[in-house]
Tab-separated table of C-alpha atoms in Angstrom:
chain	number	residue	atom	x	y	z
R	6	GLN	CA	175.980	49.485	-48.594
R	7	GLN	CA	173.766	49.956	-51.190
R	8	GLN	CA	171.641	52.808	-49.724
R	9	VAL	CA	171.655	56.417	-50.626
R	10	LYS	CA	170.516	58.720	-47.635
R	11	GLN	CA	168.231	62.168	-48.889
R	12	SER	CA	167.167	65.213	-46.430
R	13	PRO	CA	165.181	66.797	-45.806
R	14	GLN	CA	161.852	64.964	-47.134
R	15	SER	CA	160.241	68.449	-47.505
R	16	LEU	CA	161.196	71.967	-48.327
R	17	ILE	CA	160.307	75.528	-48.536
R	18	VAL	CA	161.299	78.221	-49.819
R	19	GLN	CA	160.765	81.684	-50.481
R	20	LYS	CA	161.034	82.794	-54.231
R	21	GLY	CA	164.571	84.115	-54.687
R	22	GLY	CA	166.366	81.984	-51.842
R	23	ILE	CA	168.208	78.778	-51.823
R	24	SER	CA	167.152	75.406	-51.821
R	25	ILE	CA	169.554	73.089	-50.515
R	26	ILE	CA	168.746	68.806	-50.596
R	27	ASN	CA	171.831	66.770	-49.469
R	28	CYS	CA	172.630	63.102	-49.872
R	29	ALA	CA	175.277	60.673	-48.400
R	30	TYR	CA	175.995	57.307	-49.765
R	31	GLU	CA	177.943	54.150	-48.249
R	32	ASN	CA	179.430	52.381	-51.214
R	33	THR	CA	182.831	54.282	-51.991
R	34	ALA	CA	182.326	51.959	-55.410
R	35	PHE	CA	179.506	54.432	-56.872
R	36	ASP	CA	181.277	56.680	-59.605
R	37	TYR	CA	177.823	58.475	-61.173
R	38	PHE	CA	176.025	61.125	-58.896
R	39	PRO	CA	172.980	62.175	-60.872
R	40	TRP	CA	169.811	64.367	-59.522
R	41	TYR	CA	166.652	64.029	-61.227
R	42	GLN	CA	163.394	66.114	-60.901
R	43	GLN	CA	159.826	64.978	-61.140
R	44	PHE	CA	157.010	67.088	-61.242
R	45	PRO	CA	153.527	65.660	-60.151
R	46	GLY	CA	152.186	62.686	-62.501
R	47	LYS	CA	155.216	62.786	-64.483
R	48	GLY	CA	158.634	60.435	-64.669
R	49	PRO	CA	161.468	61.999	-63.604
R	50	ALA	CA	163.842	63.792	-65.545
R	51	LEU	CA	167.756	64.278	-65.564
R	52	LEU	CA	168.557	67.514	-64.028
R	53	ILE	CA	172.495	67.643	-63.474
R	54	ALA	CA	174.998	65.005	-62.598
R	55	ILE	CA	178.207	64.510	-61.150
R	56	ARG	CA	181.430	62.367	-61.271
R	57	PRO	CA	183.911	61.925	-58.161
R	58	ASP	CA	186.735	63.318	-59.887
R	59	VAL	CA	185.057	66.990	-59.455
R	60	SER	CA	183.900	68.588	-55.919
R	61	GLU	CA	181.312	70.798	-58.038
R	62	LYS	CA	179.411	71.103	-61.157
R	63	LYS	CA	177.087	74.438	-62.005
R	64	GLU	CA	174.390	74.598	-64.703
R	65	GLY	CA	172.450	77.753	-64.618
R	66	ARG	CA	171.185	77.920	-61.361
R	67	PHE	CA	171.538	74.477	-60.402
R	68	THR	CA	174.759	73.391	-58.584
R	69	ILE	CA	175.968	69.927	-57.125
R	70	SER	CA	178.677	70.015	-54.560
R	71	PHE	CA	180.481	66.710	-54.081
R	72	ASN	CA	182.602	65.797	-50.598
R	73	LYS	CA	183.987	62.269	-51.547
R	74	SER	CA	185.888	61.609	-48.183
R	75	ALA	CA	182.153	62.357	-46.349
R	76	LYS	CA	180.694	60.595	-48.816
R	77	GLN	CA	178.052	63.066	-49.344
R	78	PHE	CA	177.017	65.368	-52.183
R	79	SER	CA	174.330	68.091	-52.353
R	80	LEU	CA	171.982	70.270	-55.049
R	81	HIS	CA	172.020	74.147	-54.371
R	82	ILE	CA	169.056	75.618	-56.496
R	83	MET	CA	170.110	79.323	-56.822
R	84	ASP	CA	167.183	82.070	-56.915
R	85	SER	CA	164.407	79.506	-56.950
R	86	GLN	CA	161.692	80.144	-58.564
R	87	PRO	CA	157.899	78.425	-58.218
R	88	GLY	CA	158.484	76.837	-61.211
R	89	ASP	CA	160.961	74.850	-59.285
R	90	SER	CA	158.183	73.508	-57.204
R	91	ALA	CA	158.607	69.459	-57.849
R	92	THR	CA	160.249	66.375	-55.963
R	93	TYR	CA	164.216	65.912	-56.228
R	94	PHE	CA	165.793	62.767	-56.112
R	95	CYS	CA	169.460	62.066	-55.789
R	96	ALA	CA	170.745	58.803	-56.745
R	97	ALA	CA	173.985	56.942	-57.324
R	98	SER	CA	175.424	54.053	-59.690
R	99	ARG	CA	179.099	52.516	-60.327
R	100	THR	CA	180.055	51.373	-63.735
R	101	GLY	CA	179.531	47.813	-64.741
R	102	ASN	CA	177.256	47.144	-61.962
R	103	THR	CA	174.382	46.333	-64.189
R	104	GLY	CA	173.663	50.004	-64.656
R	105	LYS	CA	171.386	50.192	-61.750
R	106	LEU	CA	171.037	53.432	-60.035
R	107	ILE	CA	170.188	53.716	-56.413
R	108	PHE	CA	167.733	56.399	-55.465
R	109	GLY	CA	167.285	58.826	-52.510
R	110	GLN	CA	163.821	58.814	-50.622
R	111	GLY	CA	163.108	62.205	-52.495
R	112	THR	CA	162.360	66.091	-51.471
R	113	THR	CA	159.393	67.465	-52.065
R	114	LEU	CA	160.409	71.102	-52.720
R	115	GLN	CA	157.555	74.049	-52.421
R	116	VAL	CA	158.500	77.401	-53.602
R	117	LYS	CA	156.364	80.388	-52.377
R	118	PRO	CA	155.921	83.312	-54.610
H	16	ASP	CA	160.833	61.392	-81.146
H	17	GLY	CA	162.927	59.475	-79.590
H	18	GLY	CA	161.571	58.099	-75.732
H	19	ILE	CA	159.963	55.957	-73.626
H	20	THR	CA	156.310	55.190	-73.549
H	21	GLN	CA	154.124	53.774	-70.703
H	22	SER	CA	150.765	52.562	-71.072
H	23	PRO	CA	148.082	52.772	-69.953
H	24	LYS	CA	148.568	56.013	-68.012
H	25	TYR	CA	145.799	54.823	-65.350
H	26	LEU	CA	145.045	51.220	-64.270
H	27	PHE	CA	142.577	49.647	-61.935
H	28	ARG	CA	142.757	46.310	-60.719
H	29	LYS	CA	140.544	43.961	-59.037
H	30	GLU	CA	141.702	41.725	-56.295
H	31	GLY	CA	142.952	38.488	-57.252
H	32	GLN	CA	143.606	39.872	-61.019
H	33	ASN	CA	146.696	40.244	-62.784
H	34	VAL	CA	147.470	43.111	-64.925
H	35	THR	CA	150.252	44.039	-67.396
H	36	LEU	CA	152.158	47.319	-67.865
H	37	SER	CA	153.542	48.100	-71.282
H	38	CYS	CA	156.841	49.724	-71.834
H	39	GLU	CA	158.397	50.791	-75.136
H	40	GLN	CA	161.601	52.503	-76.019
H	41	ASN	CA	162.616	53.465	-79.455
H	42	LEU	CA	165.900	54.870	-77.969
H	43	ASN	CA	168.093	51.762	-79.092
H	44	HIS	CA	169.121	51.074	-75.081
H	45	ASP	CA	170.140	48.040	-73.842
H	46	ALA	CA	169.181	48.282	-70.426
H	47	MET	CA	165.556	48.538	-68.857
H	48	TYR	CA	164.190	48.931	-65.514
H	49	TRP	CA	161.051	48.800	-63.455
H	50	TYR	CA	160.783	51.378	-60.336
H	51	ARG	CA	158.321	51.401	-58.419
H	52	GLN	CA	157.318	54.832	-56.404
H	53	ASP	CA	155.662	55.100	-53.177
H	54	PRO	CA	155.128	58.576	-51.110
H	55	GLY	CA	158.404	58.955	-49.118
H	56	GLN	CA	159.935	55.620	-50.500
H	57	GLY	CA	161.718	56.952	-53.321
H	58	LEU	CA	161.831	54.521	-56.306
H	59	ARG	CA	162.254	51.190	-55.484
H	60	LEU	CA	163.987	48.471	-58.394
H	61	ILE	CA	161.434	45.800	-59.141
H	62	TYR	CA	163.337	44.165	-62.178
H	63	TYR	CA	166.043	45.085	-64.745
H	64	SER	CA	167.198	43.642	-68.087
H	65	GLN	CA	170.505	44.305	-69.493
H	66	ILE	CA	169.996	42.313	-72.871
H	67	VAL	CA	166.951	40.622	-74.658
H	68	ASN	CA	166.022	37.164	-72.911
H	69	ASP	CA	167.580	38.251	-70.010
H	70	PHE	CA	166.260	39.998	-66.581
H	71	GLN	CA	167.117	40.080	-62.717
H	72	LYS	CA	165.149	40.570	-59.686
H	73	GLY	CA	165.854	44.213	-58.144
H	74	ASP	CA	165.038	44.777	-54.405
H	75	ILE	CA	160.916	44.163	-54.334
H	76	ALA	CA	160.531	41.869	-57.218
H	77	GLU	CA	158.243	39.658	-55.288
H	78	GLY	CA	154.573	39.437	-56.528
H	79	TYR	CA	155.948	40.859	-59.958
H	80	SER	CA	156.997	39.096	-63.199
H	81	VAL	CA	158.758	40.575	-66.378
H	82	SER	CA	159.867	39.470	-69.882
H	83	ARG	CA	162.700	40.805	-72.605
H	84	GLU	CA	161.545	39.134	-75.633
H	85	LYS	CA	162.412	42.360	-77.860
H	86	LYS	CA	164.773	45.308	-76.911
H	87	GLU	CA	162.641	47.708	-77.418
H	88	SER	CA	159.921	46.409	-75.069
H	89	PHE	CA	159.683	45.389	-71.243
H	90	PRO	CA	156.449	44.526	-69.936
H	91	LEU	CA	155.644	44.217	-66.127
H	92	THR	CA	152.832	41.601	-64.738
H	93	VAL	CA	151.588	42.784	-61.440
H	94	THR	CA	150.317	39.164	-60.202
H	95	SER	CA	147.817	38.709	-57.892
H	96	ALA	CA	150.571	37.544	-55.179
H	97	GLN	CA	151.623	41.299	-54.923
H	98	LYS	CA	149.745	42.195	-51.680
H	99	ASN	CA	149.860	45.819	-52.054
H	100	PRO	CA	150.044	47.089	-55.660
H	101	THR	CA	148.677	50.305	-55.368
H	102	ALA	CA	151.628	52.669	-56.601
H	103	PHE	CA	152.830	54.987	-59.077
H	104	TYR	CA	155.301	52.601	-61.620
H	105	LEU	CA	158.109	53.834	-63.539
H	106	CYS	CA	159.769	52.221	-66.895
H	107	ALA	CA	163.538	53.861	-67.516
H	108	SER	CA	166.159	52.899	-70.104
H	109	ARG	CA	169.834	53.320	-70.311
H	110	TRP	CA	172.928	52.522	-72.002
H	111	GLY	CA	173.708	49.346	-70.991
H	112	THR	CA	176.060	49.425	-67.520
H	113	LEU	CA	178.089	53.048	-68.519
H	114	ASN	CA	177.121	55.778	-66.167
H	115	THR	CA	174.788	57.752	-68.685
H	116	GLU	CA	171.327	59.439	-68.263
H	117	ALA	CA	168.436	57.075	-67.478
H	118	PHE	CA	165.456	58.137	-69.435
H	119	PHE	CA	161.942	57.637	-67.783
H	120	GLY	CA	158.787	57.091	-69.309
H	121	GLN	CA	155.498	59.094	-67.832
H	122	GLY	CA	154.494	56.139	-65.473
H	123	THR	CA	151.405	54.419	-64.769
H	124	ARG	CA	149.280	54.779	-61.743
H	125	LEU	CA	147.770	51.328	-60.744
H	126	THR	CA	144.933	50.927	-58.341
H	127	VAL	CA	143.460	48.208	-56.924
H	128	VAL	CA	139.482	48.593	-56.292
């Protein structure tokens, strides 16, 4: 019930292409779904987040698509750039539940020039 | 600048030793968290604290201990009971149980020698 499953584990995309990372959750009480970006040797940083009252959120080249009925959400990176090469984590949490973020397993993205 | 500071960046532990990882934040956040990161396993929660002088075990607390004597500080001790301590440790903080951004430190890489 507490798991968040993320796929793929690794992804290679050509510069200018679209990167897509998927996550699925089980706990329908989750009401906050962030994506974090992590560069090697650094801590994760918030990239974009969505709440279940909307089906899509876009910030620049990054878009979250959310499917409440399927309990899935995904990150789309448009016009992928070599500087986007990093590890991406999806996560989920619910209001009032200690603030714990439950993380997916992570996706290592490599954007080839 | 507001943020979370973890120290040291690299730490080496001999067999049978206890070591303590430091985490300090000046964001005035109530909640603080310790995560362990291993390749392919995402971020797993070790301990968390929602208020001074109170903390709870996460999913992988065995072999670890924490204290929360000050709002700003949440040190993690890796004890000799932790059989496989080599990992990247991340500290995070957040506004209580509200679904807001969690801020991470830069991490401490612990290696057993």
